Amino acid sequence: MKVARYNFNVKPKKPNAAFMWITKHFAGYPLLKKHKFECEYVNMEGIKPPYFLLANHASEMDFRILYGAIKPLNMNYVVAIDAMHDNTITLMRLAGGICKRKFIQDFQLIKHMKYCAEHYKNPICIYPEARYSFDGTQSYLTPAVGKMAKYLKLPVVLIMSYGNFIANPQWNKDKFRPVPVKGKLVCIATADEVDELSADELNRRIKENFVYDDFRYQYDNKIKIDFKERARGLHRILYQCCECETEHEMYSEGSTLECKHCGKKWKMTEYGRLEAHDGETRFAHIPDWFKWERENVRREVESGSYCIEDEIEVHTLPKNKFFAQGKGKFRQDVTGTHFWCNAYGKPFEMHLAPSQLESVHIEFGYRDKKGKKTFGDCLDISNNDDSFWLHPVNRRDVIMKISFATEELYRISREKIRGESNK
């Protein structure tokens, strides 16, 4: 079966001024006004485009915040192929989008970014986390960002947003909450500093400044969210009970999170804190519970006991249309990430060693906006030609754990490689 695949060699376009004016004034700025958006500017004196712009990835309001912060500029930005699919390739290219597949090495992408900087003189934007935050704090940052900055030879600027996540968290995104949103645009390295500093030093500066915690922002600023369903979906990220340590028996609805195994319940307050119905509240701050789960997964990986396997439903996204590929099998253990399925009528399998997969893209309740089909919770693993969307069939709430494990497997493999090279 022949299928059309995205041509990543096609050069990105300069953002269309008329299209962007309409988009920003009708789909961008009004929502920012509703959320009382304000932006602070730090070390930006004399910094003009092109510059390398790194943004935190918190909710579907991200792009609006970007344009509000760099107003009245347009930009070229890196965008995943599923976003190209959702919003149509034509419109995303008109907006200056540079398409890529998530978590694969893509040297053509870097060339396209360089081309835009040299020919269009726009800010060149990436989301270095490469996916939305799940707990309102920063996610994994690839060390390749420092090398990117060295190659582009541009000032490095960060745009950090606050309130963005709690307004529309990924595990409960049916409705935007009326939360005040702030941004901070800060230059962390001038072009001269980028030339002088090593990639490691640039990564250190990025990591030091790329810090946010939206639940802390909410609590410290006493931002009240009285949305009655504010805890619904929270079990998708808090999948392990911190009381009895049972996994995948957590449930949530309304403002309540509950473990069906031991019966412990917590209320999510209007200020984003957790309070146990009875007894001790071990984790009042949601990111602390989230971090505890990751540490548990790390111990499993380090001990060699980690393993998740399940039957999967498979869809592929070679370009701008999803193709159903039927059932397959998924397994992730300390040897890496593996899946088997049929693809376009032929047997297909992918085996990625821990050192080959830095992180994995996951989605809660993913809905194909074009095909009007719901895949449910799924993970997306790509090669250069295709993106495979894998939906676990029998096991509930496992994709967050798979995400943790992917990053821990990669971390341990890189530490082992560095240790061997230092001998």
Coordinates of C-alpha atoms in Angstrom, one line a residue:
M1 CA 0.0 0.0 0.0
K2 CA 1.4 3.4 -1.0
V3 CA 0.8 6.2 1.4
A4 CA 1.8 9.9 1.2
R5 CA 4.5 10.9 3.6
Y6 CA 5.5 14.3 4.8
N7 CA 8.4 15.8 2.8
F8 CA 10.7 17.2 5.5
N9 CA 13.0 18.6 2.9
V10 CA 10.5 21.3 1.9
K11 CA 11.8 24.7 3.2
P12 CA 9.5 26.4 5.7
K13 CA 7.7 29.6 4.7
K14 CA 7.9 33.1 6.0
P15 CA 4.8 33.7 8.2
N16 CA 2.1 35.3 6.1
A17 CA 1.5 38.8 7.5
A18 CA -2.2 39.0 6.7
F19 CA -3.0 35.5 7.9
M20 CA -1.1 36.1 11.1
W21 CA -2.8 39.5 11.8
I22 CA -6.2 37.8 11.5
T23 CA -5.2 34.8 13.6
K24 CA -3.7 36.9 16.4
H25 CA -6.5 39.4 16.5
F26 CA -9.4 37.0 16.4
A27 CA -8.0 33.8 18.0
G28 CA -5.1 35.0 20.1
Y29 CA -5.3 38.4 21.7
P30 CA -9.0 38.1 22.9
L31 CA -8.2 35.0 25.0
L32 CA -5.1 36.7 26.5
K33 CA -7.2 39.7 27.4
K34 CA -9.8 37.4 29.1
H35 CA -6.9 36.0 31.2
K36 CA -5.5 39.4 32.0
F37 CA -2.1 38.5 30.3
E38 CA 0.9 40.5 31.4
C39 CA 4.5 40.1 30.4
E40 CA 7.8 41.0 32.1
Y41 CA 10.9 41.7 30.0
V42 CA 14.3 40.9 31.5
N43 CA 17.7 41.6 29.8
M44 CA 15.9 42.2 26.5
E45 CA 17.3 45.7 25.9
G46 CA 18.9 45.7 22.4
I47 CA 17.8 42.1 21.6
K48 CA 16.2 42.1 18.2
P49 CA 15.2 39.2 16.0
P50 CA 16.3 36.8 14.9
Y51 CA 16.8 35.1 18.2
F52 CA 16.5 31.5 19.5
L53 CA 13.3 31.4 21.5
L54 CA 12.6 28.6 24.0
A55 CA 9.1 28.3 25.5
N56 CA 7.6 26.2 28.2
H57 CA 4.8 23.9 27.1
A58 CA 1.8 24.0 29.5
S59 CA -1.5 24.2 27.6
E60 CA -3.2 25.0 24.4
M61 CA -2.8 28.7 25.3
D62 CA 0.9 28.5 24.6
F63 CA 0.9 30.0 21.1
R64 CA -1.2 32.9 22.2
I65 CA 1.1 33.7 25.0
L66 CA 4.1 33.6 22.6
Y67 CA 2.5 36.1 20.3
G68 CA 1.4 38.3 23.2
A69 CA 5.0 38.3 24.5
I70 CA 6.8 39.1 21.2
K71 CA 4.0 41.4 19.9
P72 CA 3.9 42.6 17.1
L73 CA 6.5 40.2 15.7
N74 CA 5.7 36.9 13.9
M75 CA 8.0 33.9 14.2
N76 CA 9.0 30.6 12.7
Y77 CA 8.5 27.7 15.1
V78 CA 9.0 24.0 15.3
V79 CA 5.7 22.0 15.4
A80 CA 5.0 18.3 15.7
I81 CA 3.3 16.6 12.8
D82 CA 0.2 15.8 14.8
A83 CA -0.4 19.5 15.3
M84 CA 0.1 20.0 11.6
H85 CA -2.6 17.3 11.1
D86 CA -5.0 18.9 13.6
N87 CA -4.7 22.4 12.2
T88 CA -4.0 21.5 8.6
I89 CA -0.5 21.6 7.0
T90 CA -1.4 24.5 4.8
L91 CA -2.4 26.8 7.6
M92 CA 0.5 25.8 9.9
R93 CA 3.0 26.5 7.1
L94 CA 1.3 29.8 6.5
A95 CA 1.9 30.6 10.2
G96 CA 5.6 29.7 9.8
G97 CA 5.5 26.2 11.1
I98 CA 8.6 23.9 10.7
C99 CA 7.4 20.3 10.9
K100 CA 9.1 17.5 12.8
R101 CA 8.4 14.1 14.3
K102 CA 8.8 13.9 18.1
F103 CA 11.9 12.6 19.8
I104 CA 13.9 11.5 16.8
Q105 CA 17.2 13.0 15.6
D106 CA 16.4 15.4 12.7
F107 CA 19.4 17.2 11.2
Q108 CA 17.1 18.7 8.4
L109 CA 15.2 20.5 11.1
I110 CA 18.3 22.4 12.3
K111 CA 19.0 23.4 8.8
H112 CA 15.5 24.7 8.3
M113 CA 15.8 26.7 11.6
K114 CA 19.1 28.2 10.3
Y115 CA 17.5 29.0 7.0
C116 CA 14.6 30.9 8.7
A117 CA 17.0 32.9 10.8
E118 CA 19.1 33.9 7.9
H119 CA 16.3 34.6 5.4
Y120 CA 13.3 35.7 7.4
K121 CA 14.9 37.4 10.4
N122 CA 12.2 36.1 12.8
P123 CA 12.5 34.7 16.2
I124 CA 13.0 30.9 15.9
C125 CA 10.9 29.1 18.5
I126 CA 11.0 25.6 19.9
Y127 CA 9.3 23.9 22.9
P128 CA 12.4 22.1 24.3
E129 CA 10.2 19.9 26.5
A130 CA 8.6 18.7 23.2
R131 CA 5.3 18.0 25.0
Y132 CA 2.9 19.5 27.4
S133 CA 3.7 19.5 31.1
F134 CA 1.6 17.0 33.1
D135 CA 2.0 18.4 36.6
G136 CA 2.6 22.1 35.9
T137 CA 6.4 21.9 36.3
Q138 CA 9.2 21.7 33.8
S139 CA 9.7 18.4 32.0
Y140 CA 12.8 16.7 30.6
L141 CA 15.1 19.1 28.6
T142 CA 17.3 17.5 26.0
P143 CA 21.0 18.5 26.1
A144 CA 20.8 18.9 22.4
V145 CA 19.4 22.4 22.9
G146 CA 22.8 23.9 23.8
K147 CA 24.2 22.4 20.6
M148 CA 21.3 23.9 18.6
A149 CA 22.1 27.3 20.1
K150 CA 25.7 27.1 19.2
Y151 CA 24.8 26.1 15.6
L152 CA 22.3 29.0 15.2
K153 CA 24.6 31.6 16.7
L154 CA 21.7 33.6 17.9
P155 CA 20.8 35.2 21.2
V156 CA 19.0 32.7 23.5
V157 CA 15.7 34.0 24.9
L158 CA 13.3 32.1 27.2
I159 CA 9.5 32.8 27.5
M160 CA 8.2 31.3 30.7
S161 CA 4.4 31.4 31.4
Y162 CA 2.7 31.2 34.7
G163 CA -1.0 30.3 35.2
N164 CA -1.1 28.8 31.8
F165 CA -1.2 25.1 33.0
I166 CA -3.8 25.5 35.8
A167 CA -6.0 27.2 33.3
N168 CA -6.2 24.1 31.1
P169 CA -4.3 21.0 32.4
Q170 CA -3.7 18.2 29.9
W171 CA -5.6 15.6 32.0
N172 CA -8.7 17.9 32.2
K173 CA -8.8 20.2 29.3
D174 CA -12.5 20.5 28.4
K175 CA -12.7 24.1 29.7
F176 CA -10.4 27.1 30.2
R177 CA -10.5 28.3 33.8
P178 CA -10.5 32.1 34.3
V179 CA -7.0 32.3 35.6
P180 CA -4.7 35.4 35.3
V181 CA -1.7 34.4 33.1
K182 CA 1.7 36.0 33.2
G183 CA 4.8 35.7 31.0
K184 CA 8.4 36.5 31.4
L185 CA 10.6 37.0 28.4
V186 CA 14.3 36.8 29.4
C187 CA 17.5 36.8 27.4
I188 CA 19.9 34.4 29.0
A189 CA 22.8 34.7 26.4
T190 CA 23.6 37.3 23.9
A191 CA 25.0 36.3 20.4
D192 CA 28.5 37.1 21.7
E193 CA 28.0 34.9 24.8
V194 CA 26.6 32.1 22.6
D195 CA 29.8 32.2 20.6
E196 CA 32.0 32.2 23.7
L197 CA 30.2 29.7 25.9
S198 CA 30.3 25.9 25.5
A199 CA 27.1 23.9 24.7
D200 CA 27.2 22.5 28.3
E201 CA 27.4 26.0 29.8
L202 CA 24.5 27.1 27.6
N203 CA 22.5 24.1 28.8
R204 CA 23.3 25.0 32.4
R205 CA 21.9 28.5 31.9
I206 CA 18.8 27.2 30.2
K207 CA 18.1 24.7 32.9
E208 CA 18.6 27.2 35.7
N209 CA 16.1 29.6 34.1
F210 CA 13.7 27.1 32.7
V211 CA 11.8 26.6 36.0
Y212 CA 8.1 26.9 36.7
D213 CA 5.5 25.4 39.1
D214 CA 2.0 26.4 38.3
F215 CA 0.4 24.8 41.4
R216 CA 2.9 26.7 43.5
Y217 CA 2.0 29.9 41.5
Q218 CA -1.7 29.3 42.2
Y219 CA -1.3 28.6 45.9
D220 CA 1.2 31.5 46.5
N221 CA -1.0 34.0 44.7
K222 CA -4.3 32.6 46.2
I223 CA -5.8 32.0 42.8
K224 CA -9.2 30.5 43.4
I225 CA -10.5 27.9 40.8
D226 CA -14.0 26.9 41.8
F227 CA -14.5 24.7 38.7
K228 CA -16.6 21.8 40.2
E229 CA -14.8 19.1 38.0
R230 CA -11.3 20.4 38.8
A231 CA -9.9 17.0 40.0
R232 CA -11.4 15.0 37.1
G233 CA -8.6 13.2 35.2
L234 CA -6.0 13.7 38.0
H235 CA -5.7 9.9 38.4
R236 CA -4.1 9.8 34.9
I237 CA -1.0 11.4 36.3
L238 CA -1.4 10.3 40.0
Y239 CA -1.8 6.6 39.0
Q240 CA -0.1 5.2 42.2
C241 CA -1.7 5.5 45.6
C242 CA 0.7 7.2 48.0
E243 CA -1.0 5.5 50.9
C244 CA -1.0 1.8 50.0
E245 CA 1.3 2.2 46.9
T246 CA -1.1 0.2 44.6
E247 CA -0.9 1.2 41.0
H248 CA -3.6 1.8 38.4
E249 CA -6.5 1.7 40.9
M250 CA -6.9 5.5 41.3
Y251 CA -10.0 7.3 40.2
S252 CA -11.1 10.9 40.1
E253 CA -14.3 12.9 39.6
G254 CA -15.6 16.3 40.7
S255 CA -13.0 17.6 43.3
T256 CA -12.2 14.1 44.6
L257 CA -9.3 11.7 44.0
E258 CA -9.7 8.2 45.4
C259 CA -7.8 4.9 45.6
K260 CA -10.3 2.1 45.0
H261 CA -7.9 -0.5 46.5
C262 CA -7.5 1.0 50.0
G263 CA -10.3 3.5 50.0
K264 CA -8.2 6.6 50.8
K265 CA -9.7 9.9 49.4
W266 CA -8.4 13.3 48.8
K267 CA -10.1 16.6 48.0
M268 CA -8.5 19.0 45.5
T269 CA -9.1 22.4 47.0
E270 CA -10.0 25.6 45.1
Y271 CA -6.3 26.6 45.5
G272 CA -4.9 23.5 43.9
R273 CA -3.9 21.6 47.0
L274 CA -4.7 18.0 48.1
E275 CA -6.3 17.4 51.5
A276 CA -7.0 13.8 52.8
H277 CA -10.6 13.2 53.8
D278 CA -9.3 11.2 56.8
G279 CA -5.8 10.9 58.3
E280 CA -2.5 12.3 57.1
T281 CA -2.1 14.2 53.8
R282 CA 1.2 12.9 52.6
F283 CA 1.4 15.1 49.5
A284 CA -0.5 18.3 49.6
H285 CA 1.5 19.6 46.6
I286 CA 0.6 17.6 43.4
P287 CA 4.1 17.8 41.8
D288 CA 5.5 16.2 45.0
W289 CA 3.3 13.1 44.5
F290 CA 4.2 13.1 40.8
K291 CA 7.9 13.2 41.6
W292 CA 7.5 10.4 44.1
E293 CA 6.0 8.2 41.4
R294 CA 8.9 8.9 39.1
E295 CA 11.4 7.9 41.8
N296 CA 9.5 4.6 42.3
V297 CA 9.8 3.9 38.6
R298 CA 13.5 4.8 38.7
R299 CA 14.0 2.2 41.4
E300 CA 12.2 -0.4 39.3
V301 CA 14.4 0.4 36.3
E302 CA 17.6 0.3 38.4
S303 CA 16.7 -3.0 40.0
G304 CA 15.9 -4.6 36.6
S305 CA 12.3 -5.5 37.6
Y306 CA 10.5 -2.9 35.4
C307 CA 8.2 -4.3 32.7
I308 CA 5.0 -3.2 31.1
E309 CA 3.3 -5.1 28.3
D310 CA -0.1 -5.0 26.7
E311 CA -2.1 -5.5 23.6
I312 CA -2.4 -2.2 21.7
E313 CA -4.5 -0.6 19.0
V314 CA -2.3 1.1 16.4
H315 CA -2.8 4.1 14.2
T316 CA -0.2 5.6 12.0
L317 CA 0.3 9.2 10.9
P318 CA 2.6 9.3 7.8
K319 CA 1.5 12.8 6.8
N320 CA -1.9 14.4 7.4
K321 CA -4.2 11.4 7.8
F322 CA -4.4 8.7 10.5
F323 CA -4.5 5.1 9.3
A324 CA -6.0 2.3 11.5
Q325 CA -3.6 -0.7 11.6
G326 CA -5.5 -2.9 14.0
K327 CA -4.1 -4.7 17.0
G328 CA -0.5 -5.2 18.0
K329 CA 1.7 -5.9 21.0
F330 CA 3.7 -3.5 23.2
R331 CA 6.5 -4.3 25.7
Q332 CA 8.8 -2.0 27.6
D333 CA 11.5 -3.4 30.0
V334 CA 15.1 -2.7 30.8
T335 CA 16.1 -3.9 27.3
G336 CA 14.2 -0.9 25.8
T337 CA 10.9 -0.2 24.1
H338 CA 9.4 -2.7 21.6
F339 CA 6.2 -3.1 19.7
W340 CA 4.9 -5.4 17.0
C341 CA 2.0 -4.7 14.6
N342 CA 0.8 -4.7 11.0
A343 CA 1.5 -1.5 9.0
Y344 CA -0.2 -1.0 5.6
G345 CA -0.8 -4.8 5.3
K346 CA 2.7 -5.9 6.2
P347 CA 4.2 -7.1 9.5
F348 CA 6.1 -4.3 11.3
E349 CA 8.2 -4.1 14.5
M350 CA 10.2 -1.5 16.2
H351 CA 12.9 -2.1 18.8
L352 CA 14.5 0.9 20.5
A353 CA 17.3 0.4 23.0
P354 CA 17.2 2.7 26.1
S355 CA 19.9 5.0 24.6
Q356 CA 17.8 5.4 21.4
L357 CA 14.7 7.0 23.0
E358 CA 15.1 10.1 25.1
S359 CA 11.4 10.5 25.9
V360 CA 8.0 9.6 24.6
H361 CA 5.0 11.7 23.6
I362 CA 1.8 10.7 25.4
E363 CA -1.8 12.0 25.1
F364 CA -4.8 11.6 27.4
G365 CA -8.0 11.0 25.7
Y366 CA -6.6 11.9 22.3
R367 CA -9.2 12.8 19.7
D368 CA -8.5 12.8 15.9
K369 CA -10.1 16.2 15.1
K370 CA -10.3 15.4 11.4
G371 CA -11.5 11.9 11.6
K372 CA -13.7 12.6 14.6
K373 CA -12.5 9.5 16.4
T374 CA -11.2 9.1 19.9
F375 CA -8.1 7.0 20.4
G376 CA -8.2 7.3 24.2
D377 CA -4.9 7.5 26.2
C378 CA -2.0 6.7 23.9
L379 CA 1.7 7.1 23.2
D380 CA 3.3 8.2 20.0
I381 CA 6.6 6.7 18.8
S382 CA 8.1 7.8 15.5
N383 CA 10.8 6.9 13.0
N384 CA 11.8 9.1 10.2
D385 CA 8.9 8.0 7.9
D386 CA 6.0 7.5 10.2
S387 CA 4.5 8.1 13.6
F388 CA 2.9 5.2 15.4
W389 CA 0.1 6.0 17.9
L390 CA -0.3 3.1 20.4
H391 CA -3.3 2.8 22.6
P392 CA -3.1 0.2 25.4
V393 CA -6.1 -2.0 25.3
N394 CA -6.3 -3.9 28.6
R395 CA -4.3 -1.9 31.1
R396 CA -5.6 1.4 32.4
D397 CA -3.5 4.5 33.2
V398 CA -0.1 3.0 32.2
I399 CA 1.1 5.7 29.8
M400 CA 2.4 8.1 32.4
K401 CA 4.5 5.3 33.9
I402 CA 5.8 4.4 30.4
S403 CA 6.8 8.0 30.0
F404 CA 8.7 8.0 33.3
A405 CA 10.4 4.7 32.5
T406 CA 11.5 5.9 29.0
E407 CA 13.3 8.9 30.5
E408 CA 14.8 6.8 33.3
L409 CA 16.0 4.1 30.9
Y410 CA 17.6 6.8 28.8
R411 CA 19.2 8.5 31.8
I412 CA 20.8 5.3 33.1
S413 CA 22.0 4.3 29.6
R414 CA 23.7 7.7 29.1
E415 CA 25.3 7.5 32.5
K416 CA 26.7 4.1 31.7
I417 CA 28.1 5.3 28.4
R418 CA 29.7 8.3 30.0
G419 CA 31.2 6.1 32.7
E420 CA 32.7 3.8 30.2
S421 CA 34.2 6.6 28.1
N422 CA 35.8 8.1 31.3
K423 CA 37.6 4.8 32.1

